[in-house]
């Protein structure tokens, strides 16, 4: 599975002969599923054209800090927030120095200063420039700032010399970016995720359902897979493609989802219930299409089984994570569900006009018996990665560690 599906990568290109390799790097990133936005310094534009990078990335290339049109389309702060990772390749000695000093005198350095995303640099320069104590000191500063350097490699250089300073090859840089997202936090564990709505038939053509898009559940399944887990996704009817490398079981009704969940949770260590399960089904769905003969029509509804509660109450219950969609008293209702359903964790979000359902962004308040963490408004993909990291952390905490050891043996 490519771990770059849905990842937002800002590729910064600075001035150096290796800039021509950024074209191949862009192609590889896009092929691996990433969405790439290229930022070029003035120096970079002397070596390779923006048009090439625009054609390869499928997005317009950003070059200026003060450009009215570009700022209106996607401003520099927006771009800094959009990035899941910034890769600067090639990173010239000058760019390295400017990022190390926290300068903000062009678009690329400003982005590096304005982002909370991780930054990776692929140094590229003549071997004497690389070995210069000033460059080495800048690189130490970068490491202290948690900025990762990939390379440089050794070998023949464009200037005719041989030594350390060549930019790493595009394939090496691609792997470094991909492995950043493969955290291994759930390696060796089995995770089951329910997602989407359920559909409860009224008659052969009508049903009761809800607005759930399945986006959060699919993003969680993908993130759990990236974290090294073996994932089963049990999905109600949605318009999403099952993520690669994940076993997907398609269901319609709550009862079908329950059956599939009970089968899948055998031997699993984590169960995440994101599905918006219909609380009620029609007591007796009609065999034939209902005709509008009467003025009023009442449906008798019957309570559906609570899938999450049933899984959490098993003697061999996995680490169970529920979701709570609330319009008010978020913490009270969420904590009540945490206790009542005997969950290990609950992720609560506010719902209502323009919030959560069918949106690409969401925010969560996550509660567990002895703690709480807020995950602010962000894309569901990024939110899913944060939640999976939090689940892994709680799972590996001293309270739960014994179960995991058991799973791995
Ligand atoms: N859930 C489930 N099976 C159901 C109902 C809900 O597995 N039949 C799971 C959902 O996937 C979610 C959590 O339980 O993780 C939501 O709990 P629920 O009590 O249904 O929440 P609400 O529908 O928000 O409840 P209410 O409005 O009744 O408080």
mmCIF file of C-alpha atoms in Angstrom, residues 23-388:
data_model
loop_
_atom_site.group_PDB
_atom_site.id
_atom_site.type_symbol
_atom_site.label_atom_id
_atom_site.label_comp_id
_atom_site.label_asym_id
_atom_site.label_seq_id
_atom_site.Cartn_x
_atom_site.Cartn_y
_atom_site.Cartn_z
ATOM 1 C CA UNK A 23 10.721 16.960 -11.537
ATOM 2 C CA UNK A 24 11.175 13.209 -11.081
ATOM 3 C CA UNK A 25 10.571 13.551 -7.340
ATOM 4 C CA UNK A 26 7.264 15.334 -8.013
ATOM 5 C CA UNK A 27 6.240 12.578 -10.408
ATOM 6 C CA UNK A 28 7.077 9.871 -7.851
ATOM 7 C CA UNK A 29 5.201 11.635 -5.036
ATOM 8 C CA UNK A 30 2.106 12.083 -7.201
ATOM 9 C CA UNK A 31 2.315 8.456 -8.357
ATOM 10 C CA UNK A 32 2.432 7.355 -4.700
ATOM 11 C CA UNK A 33 -0.898 9.121 -4.120
ATOM 12 C CA UNK A 34 0.293 12.408 -2.584
ATOM 13 C CA UNK A 35 -1.179 15.774 -3.414
ATOM 14 C CA UNK A 36 1.824 17.950 -4.191
ATOM 15 C CA UNK A 37 2.127 21.738 -4.157
ATOM 16 C CA UNK A 38 5.443 23.033 -5.386
ATOM 17 C CA UNK A 39 7.132 26.159 -4.021
ATOM 18 C CA UNK A 40 10.158 27.467 -5.942
ATOM 19 C CA UNK A 41 12.741 29.988 -4.839
ATOM 20 C CA UNK A 42 14.030 32.491 -7.392
ATOM 21 C CA UNK A 43 17.215 30.475 -7.692
ATOM 22 C CA UNK A 44 15.270 27.301 -8.474
ATOM 23 C CA UNK A 45 13.575 29.048 -11.395
ATOM 24 C CA UNK A 46 17.005 29.556 -13.004
ATOM 25 C CA UNK A 47 17.418 25.770 -13.200
ATOM 26 C CA UNK A 48 13.939 24.409 -13.977
ATOM 27 C CA UNK A 49 10.684 25.971 -15.122
ATOM 28 C CA UNK A 50 7.573 26.335 -13.011
ATOM 29 C CA UNK A 51 5.615 25.031 -16.010
ATOM 30 C CA UNK A 52 7.311 21.617 -15.737
ATOM 31 C CA UNK A 53 6.470 21.324 -12.048
ATOM 32 C CA UNK A 54 2.934 22.572 -12.627
ATOM 33 C CA UNK A 55 2.338 19.917 -15.286
ATOM 34 C CA UNK A 56 3.768 17.155 -13.089
ATOM 35 C CA UNK A 57 2.072 18.163 -9.835
ATOM 36 C CA UNK A 58 -1.260 19.114 -11.402
ATOM 37 C CA UNK A 59 -1.306 22.252 -9.234
ATOM 38 C CA UNK A 60 -0.149 25.794 -9.866
ATOM 39 C CA UNK A 61 3.348 26.481 -8.611
ATOM 40 C CA UNK A 62 3.932 29.007 -5.827
ATOM 41 C CA UNK A 63 6.869 31.382 -6.285
ATOM 42 C CA UNK A 64 6.109 34.730 -4.673
ATOM 43 C CA UNK A 65 5.441 35.780 -1.097
ATOM 44 C CA UNK A 66 3.730 38.990 -2.130
ATOM 45 C CA UNK A 67 1.506 38.010 -5.034
ATOM 46 C CA UNK A 68 -2.108 39.162 -4.907
ATOM 47 C CA UNK A 69 -3.441 36.455 -7.221
ATOM 48 C CA UNK A 70 -1.592 33.590 -5.503
ATOM 49 C CA UNK A 71 -2.533 34.858 -2.049
ATOM 50 C CA UNK A 72 -6.186 35.003 -3.094
ATOM 51 C CA UNK A 73 -6.070 31.404 -4.384
ATOM 52 C CA UNK A 74 -4.158 29.855 -1.459
ATOM 53 C CA UNK A 75 -2.354 32.261 0.853
ATOM 54 C CA UNK A 76 0.998 31.382 2.394
ATOM 55 C CA UNK A 77 -0.491 30.744 5.847
ATOM 56 C CA UNK A 78 -3.139 28.516 4.319
ATOM 57 C CA UNK A 79 -0.441 26.629 2.417
ATOM 58 C CA UNK A 80 1.610 26.244 5.615
ATOM 59 C CA UNK A 81 -1.485 24.771 7.326
ATOM 60 C CA UNK A 82 -2.409 22.629 4.335
ATOM 61 C CA UNK A 83 0.934 20.780 4.425
ATOM 62 C CA UNK A 84 1.196 17.409 6.150
ATOM 63 C CA UNK A 85 4.930 17.612 5.463
ATOM 64 C CA UNK A 86 7.311 20.083 3.808
ATOM 65 C CA UNK A 87 10.183 18.588 1.841
ATOM 66 C CA UNK A 88 12.850 20.952 0.537
ATOM 67 C CA UNK A 89 14.749 19.228 -2.262
ATOM 68 C CA UNK A 90 17.228 20.373 -3.253
ATOM 69 C CA UNK A 91 18.086 22.448 -0.184
ATOM 70 C CA UNK A 92 20.945 24.760 -1.105
ATOM 71 C CA UNK A 93 23.507 26.020 1.438
ATOM 72 C CA UNK A 94 21.762 29.399 1.333
ATOM 73 C CA UNK A 95 18.276 27.922 1.948
ATOM 74 C CA UNK A 96 19.626 25.793 4.800
ATOM 75 C CA UNK A 97 21.189 28.894 6.372
ATOM 76 C CA UNK A 98 17.975 30.892 6.016
ATOM 77 C CA UNK A 99 15.751 28.184 7.480
ATOM 78 C CA UNK A 100 18.227 27.623 10.340
ATOM 79 C CA UNK A 101 18.084 31.342 11.127
ATOM 80 C CA UNK A 102 14.282 31.453 10.998
ATOM 81 C CA UNK A 103 14.277 34.014 8.185
ATOM 82 C CA UNK A 104 11.046 34.844 6.388
ATOM 83 C CA UNK A 105 12.308 36.764 3.382
ATOM 84 C CA UNK A 106 10.826 34.617 0.640
ATOM 85 C CA UNK A 107 7.874 32.259 0.289
ATOM 86 C CA UNK A 108 9.730 29.022 1.076
ATOM 87 C CA UNK A 109 11.473 30.281 4.233
ATOM 88 C CA UNK A 110 8.219 31.899 5.401
ATOM 89 C CA UNK A 111 6.343 28.619 4.940
ATOM 90 C CA UNK A 112 8.974 26.742 6.952
ATOM 91 C CA UNK A 113 8.544 29.273 9.742
ATOM 92 C CA UNK A 114 4.742 29.323 9.561
ATOM 93 C CA UNK A 115 4.067 25.591 9.484
ATOM 94 C CA UNK A 116 3.432 23.091 12.251
ATOM 95 C CA UNK A 117 4.059 20.246 9.809
ATOM 96 C CA UNK A 118 7.320 18.313 9.929
ATOM 97 C CA UNK A 119 10.091 19.612 7.654
ATOM 98 C CA UNK A 120 12.659 17.522 5.772
ATOM 99 C CA UNK A 121 15.590 18.947 3.856
ATOM 100 C CA UNK A 122 17.663 17.239 1.170
ATOM 101 C CA UNK A 123 20.948 19.185 1.104
ATOM 102 C CA UNK A 124 22.602 19.653 -2.248
ATOM 103 C CA UNK A 125 25.840 21.579 -2.745
ATOM 104 C CA UNK A 126 29.521 21.402 -3.577
ATOM 105 C CA UNK A 127 31.504 19.285 -1.083
ATOM 106 C CA UNK A 128 33.518 22.266 0.231
ATOM 107 C CA UNK A 129 30.342 24.247 0.902
ATOM 108 C CA UNK A 130 28.865 21.212 2.683
ATOM 109 C CA UNK A 131 31.954 20.735 4.859
ATOM 110 C CA UNK A 132 32.221 24.412 5.677
ATOM 111 C CA UNK A 133 31.810 24.850 9.460
ATOM 112 C CA UNK A 134 29.117 27.472 8.847
ATOM 113 C CA UNK A 135 26.953 24.943 6.942
ATOM 114 C CA UNK A 136 27.685 22.229 9.512
ATOM 115 C CA UNK A 137 26.656 24.553 12.323
ATOM 116 C CA UNK A 138 23.438 25.410 10.481
ATOM 117 C CA UNK A 139 22.716 21.695 10.133
ATOM 118 C CA UNK A 140 23.193 21.212 13.897
ATOM 119 C CA UNK A 141 20.745 24.041 14.477
ATOM 120 C CA UNK A 142 18.253 22.383 12.130
ATOM 121 C CA UNK A 143 18.516 19.084 13.997
ATOM 122 C CA UNK A 144 17.889 20.930 17.270
ATOM 123 C CA UNK A 145 14.770 22.378 15.634
ATOM 124 C CA UNK A 146 13.612 18.831 14.781
ATOM 125 C CA UNK A 147 14.139 19.443 11.080
ATOM 126 C CA UNK A 148 15.318 16.255 9.454
ATOM 127 C CA UNK A 149 18.103 16.124 6.895
ATOM 128 C CA UNK A 150 17.978 13.402 4.245
ATOM 129 C CA UNK A 151 21.500 12.989 2.912
ATOM 130 C CA UNK A 152 23.516 14.398 1.348
ATOM 131 C CA UNK A 153 24.970 11.496 -0.612
ATOM 132 C CA UNK A 154 28.578 11.169 -1.759
ATOM 133 C CA UNK A 155 29.840 10.851 -5.288
ATOM 134 C CA UNK A 156 30.659 12.749 -8.446
ATOM 135 C CA UNK A 157 29.401 16.327 -8.322
ATOM 136 C CA UNK A 158 28.213 18.614 -11.112
ATOM 137 C CA UNK A 159 31.184 20.907 -10.411
ATOM 138 C CA UNK A 160 33.581 18.097 -11.367
ATOM 139 C CA UNK A 161 34.653 17.280 -7.812
ATOM 140 C CA UNK A 162 33.915 14.120 -5.879
ATOM 141 C CA UNK A 163 32.698 14.042 -2.295
ATOM 142 C CA UNK A 164 29.788 14.577 0.066
ATOM 143 C CA UNK A 165 27.089 17.040 -0.999
ATOM 144 C CA UNK A 166 25.060 15.394 -3.759
ATOM 145 C CA UNK A 167 21.299 15.448 -3.281
ATOM 146 C CA UNK A 168 19.874 12.024 -2.425
ATOM 147 C CA UNK A 169 18.145 10.329 -5.365
ATOM 148 C CA UNK A 170 14.368 10.957 -5.759
ATOM 149 C CA UNK A 171 13.540 7.310 -4.807
ATOM 150 C CA UNK A 172 15.433 7.701 -1.508
ATOM 151 C CA UNK A 173 13.580 10.946 -0.760
ATOM 152 C CA UNK A 174 10.238 9.347 -1.641
ATOM 153 C CA UNK A 175 10.933 6.490 0.798
ATOM 154 C CA UNK A 176 11.944 8.917 3.551
ATOM 155 C CA UNK A 177 8.671 10.823 3.119
ATOM 156 C CA UNK A 178 6.601 7.623 2.976
ATOM 157 C CA UNK A 179 8.241 6.136 6.065
ATOM 158 C CA UNK A 180 7.485 9.302 8.014
ATOM 159 C CA UNK A 181 3.782 8.381 7.796
ATOM 160 C CA UNK A 182 4.347 4.690 8.565
ATOM 161 C CA UNK A 183 4.573 5.102 12.311
ATOM 162 C CA UNK A 184 4.430 1.410 13.282
ATOM 163 C CA UNK A 185 2.501 2.481 16.405
ATOM 164 C CA UNK A 186 -0.006 -0.353 15.917
ATOM 165 C CA UNK A 187 2.379 -2.876 14.344
ATOM 166 C CA UNK A 188 1.316 -6.484 14.839
ATOM 167 C CA UNK A 189 -2.176 -5.594 16.053
ATOM 168 C CA UNK A 190 -5.594 -6.252 14.518
ATOM 169 C CA UNK A 191 -7.963 -3.308 14.287
ATOM 170 C CA UNK A 192 -11.652 -3.347 13.313
ATOM 171 C CA UNK A 193 -13.383 -0.125 12.249
ATOM 172 C CA UNK A 194 -17.096 0.383 11.569
ATOM 173 C CA UNK A 195 -17.964 3.262 9.249
ATOM 174 C CA UNK A 196 -20.747 5.032 7.407
ATOM 175 C CA UNK A 197 -24.479 4.914 8.004
ATOM 176 C CA UNK A 198 -26.724 1.878 8.115
ATOM 177 C CA UNK A 199 -29.868 1.591 6.002
ATOM 178 C CA UNK A 200 -33.052 0.177 7.462
ATOM 179 C CA UNK A 201 -35.608 -0.875 4.851
ATOM 180 C CA UNK A 202 -39.173 0.449 4.953
ATOM 181 C CA UNK A 203 -40.150 -1.345 1.765
ATOM 182 C CA UNK A 204 -38.173 -2.525 -1.310
ATOM 183 C CA UNK A 205 -37.501 1.071 -2.441
ATOM 184 C CA UNK A 206 -37.421 3.182 0.746
ATOM 185 C CA UNK A 207 -35.236 3.193 3.813
ATOM 186 C CA UNK A 208 -34.322 5.069 6.994
ATOM 187 C CA UNK A 209 -30.741 6.287 7.118
ATOM 188 C CA UNK A 210 -28.624 9.320 8.045
ATOM 189 C CA UNK A 211 -26.094 11.761 6.600
ATOM 190 C CA UNK A 212 -22.908 9.935 7.609
ATOM 191 C CA UNK A 213 -20.403 9.996 4.716
ATOM 192 C CA UNK A 214 -18.028 7.396 6.164
ATOM 193 C CA UNK A 215 -15.067 9.769 5.672
ATOM 194 C CA UNK A 216 -13.887 9.649 9.295
ATOM 195 C CA UNK A 217 -14.078 5.852 9.526
ATOM 196 C CA UNK A 218 -12.284 5.359 6.206
ATOM 197 C CA UNK A 219 -9.570 7.830 7.259
ATOM 198 C CA UNK A 220 -9.148 5.970 10.572
ATOM 199 C CA UNK A 221 -8.918 2.612 8.808
ATOM 200 C CA UNK A 222 -6.248 4.041 6.491
ATOM 201 C CA UNK A 223 -4.295 5.591 9.385
ATOM 202 C CA UNK A 224 -4.447 2.373 11.418
ATOM 203 C CA UNK A 225 -3.085 0.511 8.390
ATOM 204 C CA UNK A 226 -0.289 3.064 8.047
ATOM 205 C CA UNK A 227 0.464 2.560 11.736
ATOM 206 C CA UNK A 228 1.152 -1.090 10.901
ATOM 207 C CA UNK A 229 -2.147 -2.717 11.935
ATOM 208 C CA UNK A 230 -4.063 -5.421 10.083
ATOM 209 C CA UNK A 231 -7.363 -3.640 9.489
ATOM 210 C CA UNK A 232 -10.913 -4.802 8.794
ATOM 211 C CA UNK A 233 -13.327 -2.067 7.761
ATOM 212 C CA UNK A 234 -17.022 -2.810 8.150
ATOM 213 C CA UNK A 235 -18.793 -0.261 6.037
ATOM 214 C CA UNK A 236 -22.381 0.803 5.559
ATOM 215 C CA UNK A 237 -23.383 2.191 2.128
ATOM 216 C CA UNK A 238 -21.054 5.105 1.222
ATOM 217 C CA UNK A 239 -19.528 6.543 -1.950
ATOM 218 C CA UNK A 240 -15.917 5.872 -0.935
ATOM 219 C CA UNK A 241 -13.375 3.449 -2.332
ATOM 220 C CA UNK A 242 -12.049 1.018 0.287
ATOM 221 C CA UNK A 243 -8.463 1.981 1.140
ATOM 222 C CA UNK A 244 -5.739 -0.283 -0.244
ATOM 223 C CA UNK A 245 -4.476 -3.115 1.929
ATOM 224 C CA UNK A 246 -7.618 -3.220 4.066
ATOM 225 C CA UNK A 247 -10.241 -5.973 4.232
ATOM 226 C CA UNK A 248 -13.584 -4.279 3.617
ATOM 227 C CA UNK A 249 -16.906 -5.905 4.520
ATOM 228 C CA UNK A 250 -19.901 -4.114 3.010
ATOM 229 C CA UNK A 251 -23.152 -4.199 4.957
ATOM 230 C CA UNK A 252 -26.508 -2.403 4.819
ATOM 231 C CA UNK A 253 -28.393 -2.831 8.067
ATOM 232 C CA UNK A 254 -27.436 -2.517 11.737
ATOM 233 C CA UNK A 255 -28.040 -6.239 12.213
ATOM 234 C CA UNK A 256 -25.691 -7.070 9.330
ATOM 235 C CA UNK A 257 -23.114 -4.695 10.830
ATOM 236 C CA UNK A 258 -23.449 -6.435 14.188
ATOM 237 C CA UNK A 259 -22.915 -9.889 12.629
ATOM 238 C CA UNK A 260 -19.893 -8.710 10.663
ATOM 239 C CA UNK A 261 -18.445 -6.945 13.740
ATOM 240 C CA UNK A 262 -18.830 -9.937 16.038
ATOM 241 C CA UNK A 263 -17.064 -12.121 13.464
ATOM 242 C CA UNK A 264 -14.267 -9.605 12.904
ATOM 243 C CA UNK A 265 -13.501 -8.759 16.543
ATOM 244 C CA UNK A 266 -12.404 -12.305 17.374
ATOM 245 C CA UNK A 267 -8.706 -11.930 18.127
ATOM 246 C CA UNK A 268 -8.639 -8.192 17.452
ATOM 247 C CA UNK A 269 -7.045 -5.729 19.877
ATOM 248 C CA UNK A 270 -8.750 -2.476 18.870
ATOM 249 C CA UNK A 271 -12.382 -1.816 17.874
ATOM 250 C CA UNK A 272 -13.252 1.673 16.624
ATOM 251 C CA UNK A 273 -16.948 2.370 16.103
ATOM 252 C CA UNK A 274 -17.353 5.389 13.857
ATOM 253 C CA UNK A 275 -20.498 4.104 12.145
ATOM 254 C CA UNK A 276 -23.644 6.142 12.540
ATOM 255 C CA UNK A 277 -25.790 3.107 13.218
ATOM 256 C CA UNK A 278 -29.528 3.683 12.884
ATOM 257 C CA UNK A 279 -30.875 3.423 16.413
ATOM 258 C CA UNK A 280 -34.146 1.924 15.167
ATOM 259 C CA UNK A 281 -35.250 -0.320 12.318
ATOM 260 C CA UNK A 282 -38.711 -0.769 10.854
ATOM 261 C CA UNK A 283 -40.447 -3.544 12.800
ATOM 262 C CA UNK A 284 -41.958 -5.101 9.702
ATOM 263 C CA UNK A 285 -40.554 -3.867 6.386
ATOM 264 C CA UNK A 286 -43.140 -4.279 3.605
ATOM 265 C CA UNK A 287 -42.496 -6.844 0.859
ATOM 266 C CA UNK A 288 -44.075 -4.598 -1.751
ATOM 267 C CA UNK A 289 -43.776 -0.860 -2.354
ATOM 268 C CA UNK A 290 -46.053 1.121 -0.043
ATOM 269 C CA UNK A 291 -48.831 2.990 -1.944
ATOM 270 C CA UNK A 292 -50.033 6.385 -0.749
ATOM 271 C CA UNK A 293 -53.612 5.386 -0.125
ATOM 272 C CA UNK A 294 -54.004 6.900 3.361
ATOM 273 C CA UNK A 295 -53.531 10.519 4.466
ATOM 274 C CA UNK A 296 -51.325 9.488 7.413
ATOM 275 C CA UNK A 297 -48.798 6.703 7.659
ATOM 276 C CA UNK A 298 -47.155 5.474 10.867
ATOM 277 C CA UNK A 299 -44.177 3.190 11.042
ATOM 278 C CA UNK A 300 -43.519 0.978 14.004
ATOM 279 C CA UNK A 301 -39.831 1.098 14.866
ATOM 280 C CA UNK A 302 -37.808 -1.362 16.888
ATOM 281 C CA UNK A 303 -34.573 -0.613 18.731
ATOM 282 C CA UNK A 304 -31.441 -1.864 16.956
ATOM 283 C CA UNK A 305 -28.717 -3.755 18.828
ATOM 284 C CA UNK A 306 -25.894 -1.574 20.153
ATOM 285 C CA UNK A 307 -22.875 -2.973 18.303
ATOM 286 C CA UNK A 308 -20.263 -1.050 20.268
ATOM 287 C CA UNK A 309 -21.760 -1.972 23.648
ATOM 288 C CA UNK A 310 -21.949 -5.631 22.655
ATOM 289 C CA UNK A 311 -18.287 -5.663 21.623
ATOM 290 C CA UNK A 312 -17.190 -3.757 24.749
ATOM 291 C CA UNK A 313 -19.050 -6.157 27.027
ATOM 292 C CA UNK A 314 -17.411 -9.314 25.679
ATOM 293 C CA UNK A 315 -15.158 -11.048 28.192
ATOM 294 C CA UNK A 316 -12.301 -10.808 25.652
ATOM 295 C CA UNK A 317 -13.170 -7.210 24.705
ATOM 296 C CA UNK A 318 -10.605 -5.351 22.627
ATOM 297 C CA UNK A 319 -9.637 -1.734 23.374
ATOM 298 C CA UNK A 320 -12.935 -0.105 22.378
ATOM 299 C CA UNK A 321 -13.279 3.396 21.005
ATOM 300 C CA UNK A 322 -16.690 4.947 20.495
ATOM 301 C CA UNK A 323 -17.840 8.160 18.862
ATOM 302 C CA UNK A 324 -20.428 10.540 20.217
ATOM 303 C CA UNK A 325 -22.114 13.138 18.072
ATOM 304 C CA UNK A 326 -23.753 15.740 20.269
ATOM 305 C CA UNK A 327 -25.442 19.075 19.767
ATOM 306 C CA UNK A 328 -24.989 20.136 23.437
ATOM 307 C CA UNK A 329 -23.347 19.174 26.772
ATOM 308 C CA UNK A 330 -20.577 17.410 24.868
ATOM 309 C CA UNK A 331 -18.437 16.230 27.796
ATOM 310 C CA UNK A 332 -21.327 15.102 30.028
ATOM 311 C CA UNK A 333 -23.008 13.027 27.337
ATOM 312 C CA UNK A 334 -19.706 11.618 26.065
ATOM 313 C CA UNK A 335 -18.481 10.594 29.530
ATOM 314 C CA UNK A 336 -21.862 9.051 30.244
ATOM 315 C CA UNK A 337 -21.501 6.891 27.099
ATOM 316 C CA UNK A 338 -17.922 6.002 28.042
ATOM 317 C CA UNK A 339 -19.095 4.557 31.365
ATOM 318 C CA UNK A 340 -22.447 3.142 30.262
ATOM 319 C CA UNK A 341 -21.001 1.249 27.294
ATOM 320 C CA UNK A 342 -17.797 0.317 29.203
ATOM 321 C CA UNK A 343 -15.491 1.881 26.615
ATOM 322 C CA UNK A 344 -11.775 2.596 26.844
ATOM 323 C CA UNK A 345 -12.104 5.857 24.938
ATOM 324 C CA UNK A 346 -14.698 8.089 23.325
ATOM 325 C CA UNK A 347 -14.233 10.725 20.635
ATOM 326 C CA UNK A 348 -16.934 13.361 20.776
ATOM 327 C CA UNK A 349 -17.787 15.996 18.237
ATOM 328 C CA UNK A 350 -20.326 18.732 17.910
ATOM 329 C CA UNK A 351 -22.869 18.174 15.195
ATOM 330 C CA UNK A 352 -25.394 20.510 13.671
ATOM 331 C CA UNK A 353 -25.580 22.875 10.716
ATOM 332 C CA UNK A 354 -22.348 22.603 8.672
ATOM 333 C CA UNK A 355 -20.529 20.589 11.337
ATOM 334 C CA UNK A 356 -18.957 17.118 11.070
ATOM 335 C CA UNK A 357 -21.392 15.181 8.854
ATOM 336 C CA UNK A 358 -20.312 15.096 5.215
ATOM 337 C CA UNK A 359 -17.587 17.716 5.858
ATOM 338 C CA UNK A 360 -13.894 17.236 5.068
ATOM 339 C CA UNK A 361 -12.802 18.847 8.344
ATOM 340 C CA UNK A 362 -13.701 18.021 11.910
ATOM 341 C CA UNK A 363 -12.568 18.563 15.512
ATOM 342 C CA UNK A 364 -12.764 16.061 18.369
ATOM 343 C CA UNK A 365 -12.771 16.053 22.146
ATOM 344 C CA UNK A 366 -11.367 12.706 23.228
ATOM 345 C CA UNK A 367 -12.117 11.318 26.698
ATOM 346 C CA UNK A 368 -10.899 8.238 28.526
ATOM 347 C CA UNK A 369 -11.529 7.307 32.156
ATOM 348 C CA UNK A 370 -8.641 9.302 33.571
ATOM 349 C CA UNK A 371 -7.964 11.879 30.903
ATOM 350 C CA UNK A 372 -8.966 14.130 28.040
ATOM 351 C CA UNK A 373 -7.387 15.614 24.896
ATOM 352 C CA UNK A 374 -8.696 18.135 22.363
ATOM 353 C CA UNK A 375 -7.901 17.550 18.711
ATOM 354 C CA UNK A 376 -8.560 20.885 16.957
ATOM 355 C CA UNK A 377 -10.370 21.471 13.655
ATOM 356 C CA UNK A 378 -8.380 19.876 10.827
ATOM 357 C CA UNK A 379 -8.879 17.591 7.842
ATOM 358 C CA UNK A 380 -10.416 14.229 8.712
ATOM 359 C CA UNK A 381 -7.242 12.547 7.392
ATOM 360 C CA UNK A 382 -5.008 14.476 9.743
ATOM 361 C CA UNK A 383 -7.486 14.093 12.589
ATOM 362 C CA UNK A 384 -7.501 10.337 12.001
ATOM 363 C CA UNK A 385 -3.702 10.207 12.266
ATOM 364 C CA UNK A 386 -3.804 12.136 15.556
ATOM 365 C CA UNK A 387 -6.539 9.895 16.952
ATOM 366 C CA UNK A 388 -4.713 6.707 15.934
#
